[in-house]
């Protein structure tokens, strides 16, 4: 008989690298301006990795942040899932490297690639494992360092991304209440060309050579924008419908921080209360998988989110993927 153990979100945390790059600094690299970037995206500055910092470094800091807050012994963690599109190495996985560095020697560890929908995809996997009774303490680490792979001469891409990591600890609920009220995932591989980072490598010298591609993020920004506005409102409404909830019954809307114009348009289309929308793209840019957990944790710590509450989380990005979740956030999680 399959079990159906309710899941509790017991902690959230985040980390961003210390180095900040402003719009004015970007305008020394490409033909752009602070005014263009602010008005078209909402972004004012972003944090980027420097020196040897990478997605593992960011993830370890975010993981330690949630572990010290929740006072969980790393040896008690059963599973680490890292949602990342920018692993420090193709292998070993980011999750295995984080496992070693935080001392979670008893955990199983693997990565999941769903770009900016990473948190929601990882949450759905954690929910399945915890509900079935297979694992108890599950640590999710969403970490990306896209600044390493943007073409710093492509003005429509280099101003968008920032680096960072978020973490979430999930475990069986202590009071029978499930914190994951609803979760819904979508993948549209046919639209995969909209955002891609091709790792072409080089064929064996004994065979016909392949075409080597530059290791840069390609993004058709306009198409991504249209994708979001065409499909996401319907998906968000379906998630609300499945939960038998209305937009105005949700306390906070925490969207992927991709572009302030996208957030505004979604908020308006769905009918979320504008006062209850969490935005921090101004300071961090688009941090990919890390964006929703950073926005959530920071807003809790700054008192912009009052706990306990319900929140609607939405992610969308390369794949193309979308993920929507309605969650309960308990007192004391950050
Ligand atoms: O995580 C999910 C991933 N990505 C997204 O969600 C991205 C979604 N898309 C966007 O945010 C927007 O499409 C962008 C911010 C990327 C671009 O804004 P846009 O308003 O869609 O601009 P556009 O691509 O249609 O370009 C309009 C003009 C072009 O010039 P021409 O051809 O009209 O002369 C671009 O070359 O704006 C130009 N442009 C810039 N100008 C100054 C593009 N980037 C810049 C820039 N500074 N940084």
mmCIF file of C-alpha atoms and ligand atoms in Angstrom:
data_model
loop_
_atom_site.group_PDB
_atom_site.id
_atom_site.type_symbol
_atom_site.label_atom_id
_atom_site.label_comp_id
_atom_site.label_asym_id
_atom_site.label_seq_id
_atom_site.Cartn_x
_atom_site.Cartn_y
_atom_site.Cartn_z
ATOM 1 C CA UNK A 1 0.000 0.000 0.000
ATOM 2 C CA UNK A 2 1.516 3.399 -0.931
ATOM 3 C CA UNK A 3 1.841 5.689 2.084
ATOM 4 C CA UNK A 4 0.792 9.319 1.936
ATOM 5 C CA UNK A 5 2.895 10.998 4.600
ATOM 6 C CA UNK A 6 2.312 14.771 4.731
ATOM 7 C CA UNK A 7 5.344 16.978 4.092
ATOM 8 C CA UNK A 8 6.618 19.889 6.176
ATOM 9 C CA UNK A 9 8.840 22.728 4.953
ATOM 10 C CA UNK A 10 11.036 23.103 8.030
ATOM 11 C CA UNK A 11 13.555 25.686 6.837
ATOM 12 C CA UNK A 12 14.672 27.938 4.007
ATOM 13 C CA UNK A 13 17.937 29.801 3.418
ATOM 14 C CA UNK A 14 19.982 31.563 0.764
ATOM 15 C CA UNK A 15 23.392 32.897 -0.153
ATOM 16 C CA UNK A 16 24.607 35.347 -2.771
ATOM 17 C CA UNK A 17 28.252 36.051 -3.644
ATOM 18 C CA UNK A 18 29.675 39.304 -2.268
ATOM 19 C CA UNK A 19 30.730 40.872 -5.580
ATOM 20 C CA UNK A 20 28.177 43.284 -7.084
ATOM 21 C CA UNK A 21 28.090 44.443 -10.710
ATOM 22 C CA UNK A 22 25.968 47.522 -11.454
ATOM 23 C CA UNK A 23 24.188 48.445 -14.679
ATOM 24 C CA UNK A 24 26.651 51.297 -15.160
ATOM 25 C CA UNK A 25 29.529 48.821 -15.002
ATOM 26 C CA UNK A 26 27.817 46.634 -17.641
ATOM 27 C CA UNK A 27 27.495 49.668 -19.871
ATOM 28 C CA UNK A 28 31.305 49.809 -19.958
ATOM 29 C CA UNK A 29 31.247 46.354 -21.635
ATOM 30 C CA UNK A 30 28.323 46.660 -24.098
ATOM 31 C CA UNK A 31 26.215 49.355 -25.750
ATOM 32 C CA UNK A 32 23.524 49.687 -23.060
ATOM 33 C CA UNK A 33 22.536 52.000 -20.224
ATOM 34 C CA UNK A 34 21.314 51.843 -16.648
ATOM 35 C CA UNK A 35 18.067 53.415 -17.886
ATOM 36 C CA UNK A 36 17.458 50.712 -20.566
ATOM 37 C CA UNK A 37 18.137 47.839 -18.182
ATOM 38 C CA UNK A 38 15.993 49.309 -15.371
ATOM 39 C CA UNK A 39 13.024 50.117 -17.566
ATOM 40 C CA UNK A 40 13.060 46.895 -19.633
ATOM 41 C CA UNK A 41 13.853 44.447 -16.803
ATOM 42 C CA UNK A 42 13.698 46.162 -13.393
ATOM 43 C CA UNK A 43 17.292 45.081 -12.653
ATOM 44 C CA UNK A 44 19.607 47.607 -10.961
ATOM 45 C CA UNK A 45 22.512 45.363 -9.977
ATOM 46 C CA UNK A 46 23.412 41.694 -9.619
ATOM 47 C CA UNK A 47 25.812 39.594 -7.507
ATOM 48 C CA UNK A 48 28.328 37.488 -9.433
ATOM 49 C CA UNK A 49 30.880 34.830 -8.546
ATOM 50 C CA UNK A 50 34.494 35.958 -8.470
ATOM 51 C CA UNK A 51 37.785 34.042 -8.422
ATOM 52 C CA UNK A 52 37.233 30.359 -7.669
ATOM 53 C CA UNK A 53 33.647 30.764 -6.369
ATOM 54 C CA UNK A 54 31.196 28.486 -8.214
ATOM 55 C CA UNK A 55 27.754 26.885 -7.877
ATOM 56 C CA UNK A 56 29.051 24.401 -5.279
ATOM 57 C CA UNK A 57 30.480 27.231 -3.152
ATOM 58 C CA UNK A 58 27.167 29.114 -3.345
ATOM 59 C CA UNK A 59 25.154 25.969 -2.611
ATOM 60 C CA UNK A 60 27.272 24.966 0.395
ATOM 61 C CA UNK A 61 26.738 28.415 1.928
ATOM 62 C CA UNK A 62 22.957 28.307 1.338
ATOM 63 C CA UNK A 63 22.803 24.736 2.735
ATOM 64 C CA UNK A 64 24.807 25.687 5.847
ATOM 65 C CA UNK A 65 22.528 28.679 6.280
ATOM 66 C CA UNK A 66 19.404 26.491 6.507
ATOM 67 C CA UNK A 67 21.157 23.817 8.595
ATOM 68 C CA UNK A 68 22.376 26.280 11.207
ATOM 69 C CA UNK A 69 18.951 27.938 11.365
ATOM 70 C CA UNK A 70 17.088 24.627 11.786
ATOM 71 C CA UNK A 71 19.869 23.126 13.966
ATOM 72 C CA UNK A 72 19.735 19.927 11.911
ATOM 73 C CA UNK A 73 22.751 17.616 12.133
ATOM 74 C CA UNK A 74 24.026 17.074 8.549
ATOM 75 C CA UNK A 75 24.447 13.364 9.360
ATOM 76 C CA UNK A 76 20.637 13.114 9.730
ATOM 77 C CA UNK A 77 19.999 14.216 6.128
ATOM 78 C CA UNK A 78 18.736 11.332 3.983
ATOM 79 C CA UNK A 79 18.733 12.975 0.555
ATOM 80 C CA UNK A 80 20.250 16.062 -1.108
ATOM 81 C CA UNK A 81 18.818 17.221 -4.421
ATOM 82 C CA UNK A 82 20.603 20.067 -6.132
ATOM 83 C CA UNK A 83 18.597 21.948 -8.746
ATOM 84 C CA UNK A 84 21.194 23.486 -11.018
ATOM 85 C CA UNK A 85 21.853 24.249 -14.654
ATOM 86 C CA UNK A 86 25.411 25.406 -14.036
ATOM 87 C CA UNK A 87 27.155 22.518 -12.278
ATOM 88 C CA UNK A 88 30.739 23.242 -11.292
ATOM 89 C CA UNK A 89 31.664 19.978 -13.053
ATOM 90 C CA UNK A 90 29.658 17.726 -15.383
ATOM 91 C CA UNK A 91 30.475 15.105 -12.765
ATOM 92 C CA UNK A 92 30.624 14.570 -9.860
ATOM 93 C CA UNK A 93 27.232 16.184 -9.302
ATOM 94 C CA UNK A 94 26.842 19.441 -7.399
ATOM 95 C CA UNK A 95 24.758 17.527 -4.830
ATOM 96 C CA UNK A 96 27.615 15.043 -4.201
ATOM 97 C CA UNK A 97 30.108 17.880 -3.788
ATOM 98 C CA UNK A 98 27.760 19.682 -1.392
ATOM 99 C CA UNK A 99 27.211 16.412 0.524
ATOM 100 C CA UNK A 100 30.952 16.153 1.196
ATOM 101 C CA UNK A 101 31.466 19.789 2.088
ATOM 102 C CA UNK A 102 28.573 19.994 4.582
ATOM 103 C CA UNK A 103 29.381 16.564 6.077
ATOM 104 C CA UNK A 104 26.082 14.885 5.148
ATOM 105 C CA UNK A 105 27.801 11.509 4.810
ATOM 106 C CA UNK A 106 24.605 9.457 5.147
ATOM 107 C CA UNK A 107 22.711 11.258 2.374
ATOM 108 C CA UNK A 108 21.953 10.079 -1.139
ATOM 109 C CA UNK A 109 22.715 12.943 -3.544
ATOM 110 C CA UNK A 110 21.858 13.843 -7.127
ATOM 111 C CA UNK A 111 21.166 16.856 -9.378
ATOM 112 C CA UNK A 112 18.049 17.841 -11.290
ATOM 113 C CA UNK A 113 18.073 20.200 -14.267
ATOM 114 C CA UNK A 114 14.939 22.262 -14.743
ATOM 115 C CA UNK A 115 16.552 25.723 -14.954
ATOM 116 C CA UNK A 116 14.433 28.428 -13.301
ATOM 117 C CA UNK A 117 11.676 25.922 -12.405
ATOM 118 C CA UNK A 118 14.269 23.986 -10.379
ATOM 119 C CA UNK A 119 12.809 24.576 -6.905
ATOM 120 C CA UNK A 120 9.336 23.363 -7.889
ATOM 121 C CA UNK A 121 10.702 20.301 -9.734
ATOM 122 C CA UNK A 122 12.949 19.432 -6.760
ATOM 123 C CA UNK A 123 10.075 19.951 -4.295
ATOM 124 C CA UNK A 124 7.912 17.516 -6.252
ATOM 125 C CA UNK A 125 10.635 14.843 -6.049
ATOM 126 C CA UNK A 126 11.138 15.489 -2.320
ATOM 127 C CA UNK A 127 7.382 15.223 -1.774
ATOM 128 C CA UNK A 128 7.230 11.869 -3.569
ATOM 129 C CA UNK A 129 10.105 10.424 -1.515
ATOM 130 C CA UNK A 130 8.854 11.748 1.831
ATOM 131 C CA UNK A 131 5.206 10.796 1.163
ATOM 132 C CA UNK A 132 6.204 7.245 0.294
ATOM 133 C CA UNK A 133 8.262 6.894 3.479
ATOM 134 C CA UNK A 134 11.472 6.246 1.536
ATOM 135 C CA UNK A 135 13.389 9.266 2.889
ATOM 136 C CA UNK A 136 12.765 11.622 5.816
ATOM 137 C CA UNK A 137 15.024 14.673 5.853
ATOM 138 C CA UNK A 138 15.470 16.036 2.329
ATOM 139 C CA UNK A 139 17.682 19.044 1.595
ATOM 140 C CA UNK A 140 17.087 20.931 -1.650
ATOM 141 C CA UNK A 141 19.841 23.233 -2.900
ATOM 142 C CA UNK A 142 19.053 25.471 -5.858
ATOM 143 C CA UNK A 143 22.286 26.995 -7.142
ATOM 144 C CA UNK A 144 23.337 28.692 -10.363
ATOM 145 C CA UNK A 145 26.257 30.811 -11.522
ATOM 146 C CA UNK A 146 25.117 31.892 -14.990
ATOM 147 C CA UNK A 147 27.571 34.816 -15.047
ATOM 148 C CA UNK A 148 30.258 32.276 -15.989
ATOM 149 C CA UNK A 149 28.410 31.384 -19.199
ATOM 150 C CA UNK A 150 26.917 34.598 -20.497
ATOM 151 C CA UNK A 151 28.507 36.160 -23.533
ATOM 152 C CA UNK A 152 29.670 39.459 -22.028
ATOM 153 C CA UNK A 153 29.456 41.030 -25.483
ATOM 154 C CA UNK A 154 25.740 40.111 -25.935
ATOM 155 C CA UNK A 155 23.814 43.029 -24.428
ATOM 156 C CA UNK A 156 20.432 41.302 -24.412
ATOM 157 C CA UNK A 157 21.705 38.447 -22.202
ATOM 158 C CA UNK A 158 24.584 39.733 -20.077
ATOM 159 C CA UNK A 159 22.488 42.287 -18.196
ATOM 160 C CA UNK A 160 19.864 39.711 -17.130
ATOM 161 C CA UNK A 161 21.638 37.117 -15.026
ATOM 162 C CA UNK A 162 23.020 37.129 -11.485
ATOM 163 C CA UNK A 163 24.399 34.325 -9.319
ATOM 164 C CA UNK A 164 23.126 32.851 -6.069
ATOM 165 C CA UNK A 165 21.770 29.858 -4.201
ATOM 166 C CA UNK A 166 18.731 28.969 -2.123
ATOM 167 C CA UNK A 167 18.067 25.983 0.129
ATOM 168 C CA UNK A 168 14.991 24.294 1.565
ATOM 169 C CA UNK A 169 14.686 21.508 4.141
ATOM 170 C CA UNK A 170 11.669 19.202 3.950
ATOM 171 C CA UNK A 171 10.632 16.337 6.222
ATOM 172 C CA UNK A 172 7.560 14.429 7.402
ATOM 173 C CA UNK A 173 5.043 16.778 8.973
ATOM 174 C CA UNK A 174 5.014 16.837 12.780
ATOM 175 C CA UNK A 175 1.300 17.733 12.967
ATOM 176 C CA UNK A 176 -0.270 15.962 10.004
ATOM 177 C CA UNK A 177 -0.606 19.196 7.986
ATOM 178 C CA UNK A 178 0.876 19.036 4.474
ATOM 179 C CA UNK A 179 2.792 22.223 3.580
ATOM 180 C CA UNK A 180 2.733 21.361 -0.124
ATOM 181 C CA UNK A 181 -0.912 22.062 -0.916
ATOM 182 C CA UNK A 182 -0.619 21.718 -4.699
ATOM 183 C CA UNK A 183 2.151 21.216 -7.207
ATOM 184 C CA UNK A 184 2.078 21.179 -10.985
ATOM 185 C CA UNK A 185 4.925 20.686 -13.481
ATOM 186 C CA UNK A 186 5.152 21.206 -17.249
ATOM 187 C CA UNK A 187 7.894 20.501 -19.805
ATOM 188 C CA UNK A 188 7.813 21.649 -23.441
ATOM 189 C CA UNK A 189 10.987 20.270 -24.965
ATOM 190 C CA UNK A 190 9.870 21.336 -28.444
ATOM 191 C CA UNK A 191 10.616 24.943 -27.412
ATOM 192 C CA UNK A 192 14.062 24.065 -26.063
ATOM 193 C CA UNK A 193 15.853 26.418 -28.457
ATOM 194 C CA UNK A 194 14.446 29.479 -26.678
ATOM 195 C CA UNK A 195 17.140 29.253 -23.966
ATOM 196 C CA UNK A 196 20.086 26.925 -24.315
ATOM 197 C CA UNK A 197 23.677 26.381 -23.271
ATOM 198 C CA UNK A 198 25.201 23.844 -25.609
ATOM 199 C CA UNK A 199 28.092 21.715 -24.386
ATOM 200 C CA UNK A 200 29.353 20.490 -27.746
ATOM 201 C CA UNK A 201 32.725 19.060 -26.707
ATOM 202 C CA UNK A 202 35.063 17.708 -29.365
ATOM 203 C CA UNK A 203 34.787 14.402 -31.255
ATOM 204 C CA UNK A 204 37.447 11.692 -31.105
ATOM 205 C CA UNK A 205 40.300 12.783 -33.442
ATOM 206 C CA UNK A 206 39.867 9.526 -35.416
ATOM 207 C CA UNK A 207 36.360 10.442 -36.661
ATOM 208 C CA UNK A 208 34.689 13.245 -38.605
ATOM 209 C CA UNK A 209 34.904 16.451 -36.510
ATOM 210 C CA UNK A 210 31.760 17.938 -34.998
ATOM 211 C CA UNK A 211 30.790 21.583 -35.071
ATOM 212 C CA UNK A 212 32.216 23.153 -31.901
ATOM 213 C CA UNK A 213 29.880 25.718 -30.360
ATOM 214 C CA UNK A 214 30.926 28.582 -28.072
ATOM 215 C CA UNK A 215 30.102 27.850 -24.438
ATOM 216 C CA UNK A 216 27.571 30.675 -24.098
ATOM 217 C CA UNK A 217 23.940 31.022 -23.063
ATOM 218 C CA UNK A 218 21.733 31.596 -26.079
ATOM 219 C CA UNK A 219 18.425 33.255 -25.210
ATOM 220 C CA UNK A 220 15.642 34.419 -27.519
ATOM 221 C CA UNK A 221 14.329 36.900 -24.950
ATOM 222 C CA UNK A 222 11.240 37.965 -26.883
ATOM 223 C CA UNK A 223 10.184 34.322 -27.439
ATOM 224 C CA UNK A 224 10.677 33.523 -23.754
ATOM 225 C CA UNK A 225 8.554 36.528 -22.848
ATOM 226 C CA UNK A 226 5.788 35.364 -25.213
ATOM 227 C CA UNK A 227 6.067 31.769 -23.929
ATOM 228 C CA UNK A 228 5.505 32.949 -20.364
ATOM 229 C CA UNK A 229 2.521 35.121 -21.205
ATOM 230 C CA UNK A 230 0.971 32.476 -23.492
ATOM 231 C CA UNK A 231 1.181 29.447 -21.205
ATOM 232 C CA UNK A 232 1.809 30.473 -17.616
ATOM 233 C CA UNK A 233 -1.498 32.220 -16.719
ATOM 234 C CA UNK A 234 -3.429 29.095 -17.760
ATOM 235 C CA UNK A 235 -1.060 26.850 -15.741
ATOM 236 C CA UNK A 236 -1.304 29.090 -12.665
ATOM 237 C CA UNK A 237 -5.107 29.094 -12.887
ATOM 238 C CA UNK A 238 -5.123 25.298 -13.218
ATOM 239 C CA UNK A 239 -2.976 24.963 -10.076
ATOM 240 C CA UNK A 240 -5.364 27.262 -8.176
ATOM 241 C CA UNK A 241 -8.350 25.299 -9.483
ATOM 242 C CA UNK A 242 -6.832 21.944 -8.466
ATOM 243 C CA UNK A 243 -6.340 23.332 -4.949
ATOM 244 C CA UNK A 244 -9.902 24.752 -4.957
ATOM 245 C CA UNK A 245 -8.432 28.162 -4.129
ATOM 246 C CA UNK A 246 -8.844 31.646 -5.570
ATOM 247 C CA UNK A 247 -5.937 34.022 -6.199
ATOM 248 C CA UNK A 248 -7.144 36.357 -3.447
ATOM 249 C CA UNK A 249 -7.046 33.509 -0.906
ATOM 250 C CA UNK A 250 -3.262 33.224 -1.365
ATOM 251 C CA UNK A 251 -1.248 35.436 0.996
ATOM 252 C CA UNK A 252 1.847 35.948 -1.174
ATOM 253 C CA UNK A 253 2.859 35.460 -4.819
ATOM 254 C CA UNK A 254 6.564 34.595 -5.165
ATOM 255 C CA UNK A 255 7.359 34.412 -8.894
ATOM 256 C CA UNK A 256 10.656 33.565 -10.555
ATOM 257 C CA UNK A 257 12.498 36.894 -10.757
ATOM 258 C CA UNK A 258 13.030 37.041 -14.546
ATOM 259 C CA UNK A 259 11.783 40.476 -15.511
ATOM 260 C CA UNK A 260 9.684 42.978 -13.552
ATOM 261 C CA UNK A 261 7.469 43.483 -16.608
ATOM 262 C CA UNK A 262 6.712 39.721 -16.667
ATOM 263 C CA UNK A 263 5.906 39.735 -12.929
ATOM 264 C CA UNK A 264 3.609 42.769 -13.322
ATOM 265 C CA UNK A 265 1.813 41.265 -16.319
ATOM 266 C CA UNK A 266 1.296 37.896 -14.551
ATOM 267 C CA UNK A 267 0.095 39.586 -11.357
ATOM 268 C CA UNK A 268 -2.448 41.597 -13.291
ATOM 269 C CA UNK A 269 -3.621 38.674 -15.462
ATOM 270 C CA UNK A 270 -4.144 36.285 -12.517
ATOM 271 C CA UNK A 271 -5.529 38.898 -10.142
ATOM 272 C CA UNK A 272 -2.983 38.546 -7.338
ATOM 273 C CA UNK A 273 -2.919 41.454 -4.889
ATOM 274 C CA UNK A 274 -0.021 43.709 -6.055
ATOM 275 C CA UNK A 275 0.891 44.496 -2.438
ATOM 276 C CA UNK A 276 1.501 40.786 -1.830
ATOM 277 C CA UNK A 277 3.908 40.149 -4.703
ATOM 278 C CA UNK A 278 7.531 39.475 -3.707
ATOM 279 C CA UNK A 279 10.121 41.194 -5.900
ATOM 280 C CA UNK A 280 13.862 41.486 -5.469
ATOM 281 C CA UNK A 281 15.092 41.314 -9.071
ATOM 282 C CA UNK A 282 16.307 44.913 -8.603
ATOM 283 C CA UNK A 283 19.212 43.682 -6.413
ATOM 284 C CA UNK A 284 19.951 40.222 -7.784
ATOM 285 C CA UNK A 285 18.885 39.987 -11.439
ATOM 286 C CA UNK A 286 17.723 36.581 -12.654
ATOM 287 C CA UNK A 287 19.429 33.966 -10.454
ATOM 288 C CA UNK A 288 17.713 31.066 -12.252
ATOM 289 C CA UNK A 289 16.862 28.119 -9.925
ATOM 290 C CA UNK A 290 17.891 30.191 -6.893
ATOM 291 C CA UNK A 291 15.541 33.064 -7.609
ATOM 292 C CA UNK A 292 12.341 31.858 -5.853
ATOM 293 C CA UNK A 293 14.051 30.562 -2.678
ATOM 294 C CA UNK A 294 16.197 33.723 -2.408
ATOM 295 C CA UNK A 295 13.112 35.940 -2.813
ATOM 296 C CA UNK A 296 11.158 33.861 -0.282
ATOM 297 C CA UNK A 297 13.860 33.708 2.388
ATOM 298 C CA UNK A 298 14.864 37.353 2.089
ATOM 299 C CA UNK A 299 11.239 38.527 2.286
ATOM 300 C CA UNK A 300 10.664 36.412 5.429
ATOM 301 C CA UNK A 301 13.844 37.749 7.038
ATOM 302 C CA UNK A 302 12.945 41.347 6.156
ATOM 303 C CA UNK A 303 9.400 40.956 7.489
ATOM 304 C CA UNK A 304 7.792 41.479 4.065
ATOM 305 C CA UNK A 305 6.279 37.990 4.430
ATOM 306 C CA UNK A 306 4.446 37.471 7.712
ATOM 307 C CA UNK A 307 4.427 33.856 8.901
ATOM 308 C CA UNK A 308 2.448 31.640 8.995
ATOM 309 C CA UNK A 309 1.022 32.138 5.519
ATOM 310 C CA UNK A 310 0.241 30.555 2.187
ATOM 311 C CA UNK A 311 2.316 31.351 -0.900
ATOM 312 C CA UNK A 312 2.055 30.691 -4.612
ATOM 313 C CA UNK A 313 5.451 29.856 -6.156
ATOM 314 C CA UNK A 314 5.975 29.938 -9.895
ATOM 315 C CA UNK A 315 9.068 29.122 -11.941
ATOM 316 C CA UNK A 316 9.646 29.075 -15.706
ATOM 317 C CA UNK A 317 12.697 28.762 -17.875
ATOM 318 C CA UNK A 318 14.933 26.652 -20.077
ATOM 319 C CA UNK A 319 13.526 23.347 -21.229
ATOM 320 C CA UNK A 320 11.108 25.019 -21.622
ATOM 321 C CA UNK A 321 9.804 24.172 -18.169
ATOM 322 C CA UNK A 322 7.205 25.600 -15.798
ATOM 323 C CA UNK A 323 6.473 24.708 -12.204
ATOM 324 C CA UNK A 324 3.740 25.998 -9.920
ATOM 325 C CA UNK A 325 3.208 25.235 -6.252
ATOM 326 C CA UNK A 326 0.937 26.404 -3.463
ATOM 327 C CA UNK A 327 2.667 26.041 -0.107
ATOM 328 C CA UNK A 328 2.199 26.755 3.579
ATOM 329 C CA UNK A 329 5.086 28.594 5.208
ATOM 330 C CA UNK A 330 5.280 28.000 8.960
ATOM 331 C CA UNK A 331 6.533 30.339 11.664
ATOM 332 C CA UNK A 332 10.277 30.192 12.260
ATOM 333 C CA UNK A 333 11.372 28.670 8.935
ATOM 334 C CA UNK A 334 13.906 31.473 8.264
HETATM 335 O O1 LIG B 1 14.725 32.757 -16.588
HETATM 336 C C1 LIG B 1 13.911 32.877 -17.698
HETATM 337 C C2 LIG B 1 14.674 33.403 -18.743
HETATM 338 N N1 LIG B 1 14.534 34.580 -19.404
HETATM 339 C C3 LIG B 1 13.531 35.478 -19.415
HETATM 340 O O2 LIG B 1 12.563 35.425 -18.735
HETATM 341 C C4 LIG B 1 13.728 36.583 -20.394
HETATM 342 C C5 LIG B 1 12.427 37.118 -20.898
HETATM 343 N N2 LIG B 1 12.653 38.216 -21.816
HETATM 344 C C6 LIG B 1 13.055 39.436 -21.412
HETATM 345 O O3 LIG B 1 13.214 39.704 -20.258
HETATM 346 C C7 LIG B 1 13.216 40.496 -22.506
HETATM 347 O O4 LIG B 1 12.863 39.940 -23.752
HETATM 348 C C8 LIG B 1 14.660 41.071 -22.589
HETATM 349 C C9 LIG B 1 14.926 41.938 -21.376
HETATM 350 C C10 LIG B 1 15.691 39.963 -22.675
HETATM 351 C C11 LIG B 1 14.791 41.965 -23.834
HETATM 352 O O5 LIG B 1 13.821 43.002 -23.778
HETATM 353 P P1 LIG B 1 12.842 43.283 -25.013
HETATM 354 O O6 LIG B 1 12.044 44.442 -24.645
HETATM 355 O O7 LIG B 1 12.128 42.007 -25.333
HETATM 356 O O8 LIG B 1 13.846 43.675 -26.140
HETATM 357 P P2 LIG B 1 14.114 42.974 -27.577
HETATM 358 O O9 LIG B 1 14.888 41.710 -27.405
HETATM 359 O O10 LIG B 1 12.836 42.907 -28.336
HETATM 360 O O11 LIG B 1 15.025 44.052 -28.243
HETATM 361 C C12 LIG B 1 14.559 45.370 -28.513
HETATM 362 C C13 LIG B 1 15.762 46.241 -28.843
HETATM 363 C C14 LIG B 1 16.719 45.591 -29.843
HETATM 364 O O12 LIG B 1 17.246 46.622 -30.663
HETATM 365 P P3 LIG B 1 16.682 46.833 -32.156
HETATM 366 O O13 LIG B 1 16.911 45.533 -32.866
HETATM 367 O O14 LIG B 1 15.222 47.159 -31.984
HETATM 368 O O15 LIG B 1 17.529 47.974 -32.661
HETATM 369 C C15 LIG B 1 17.821 45.064 -28.995
HETATM 370 O O16 LIG B 1 19.068 44.974 -29.669
HETATM 371 O O17 LIG B 1 16.528 46.442 -27.648
HETATM 372 C C16 LIG B 1 17.886 46.113 -27.919
HETATM 373 N N3 LIG B 1 18.500 45.648 -26.686
HETATM 374 C C17 LIG B 1 19.165 46.468 -25.872
HETATM 375 N N4 LIG B 1 19.405 47.783 -25.929
HETATM 376 C C18 LIG B 1 20.107 48.329 -24.932
HETATM 377 C C19 LIG B 1 18.520 44.395 -26.195
HETATM 378 N N5 LIG B 1 19.203 44.389 -25.042
HETATM 379 C C20 LIG B 1 19.610 45.654 -24.831
HETATM 380 C C21 LIG B 1 20.346 46.270 -23.796
HETATM 381 N N6 LIG B 1 20.565 47.607 -23.893
HETATM 382 N N7 LIG B 1 20.824 45.598 -22.725
#
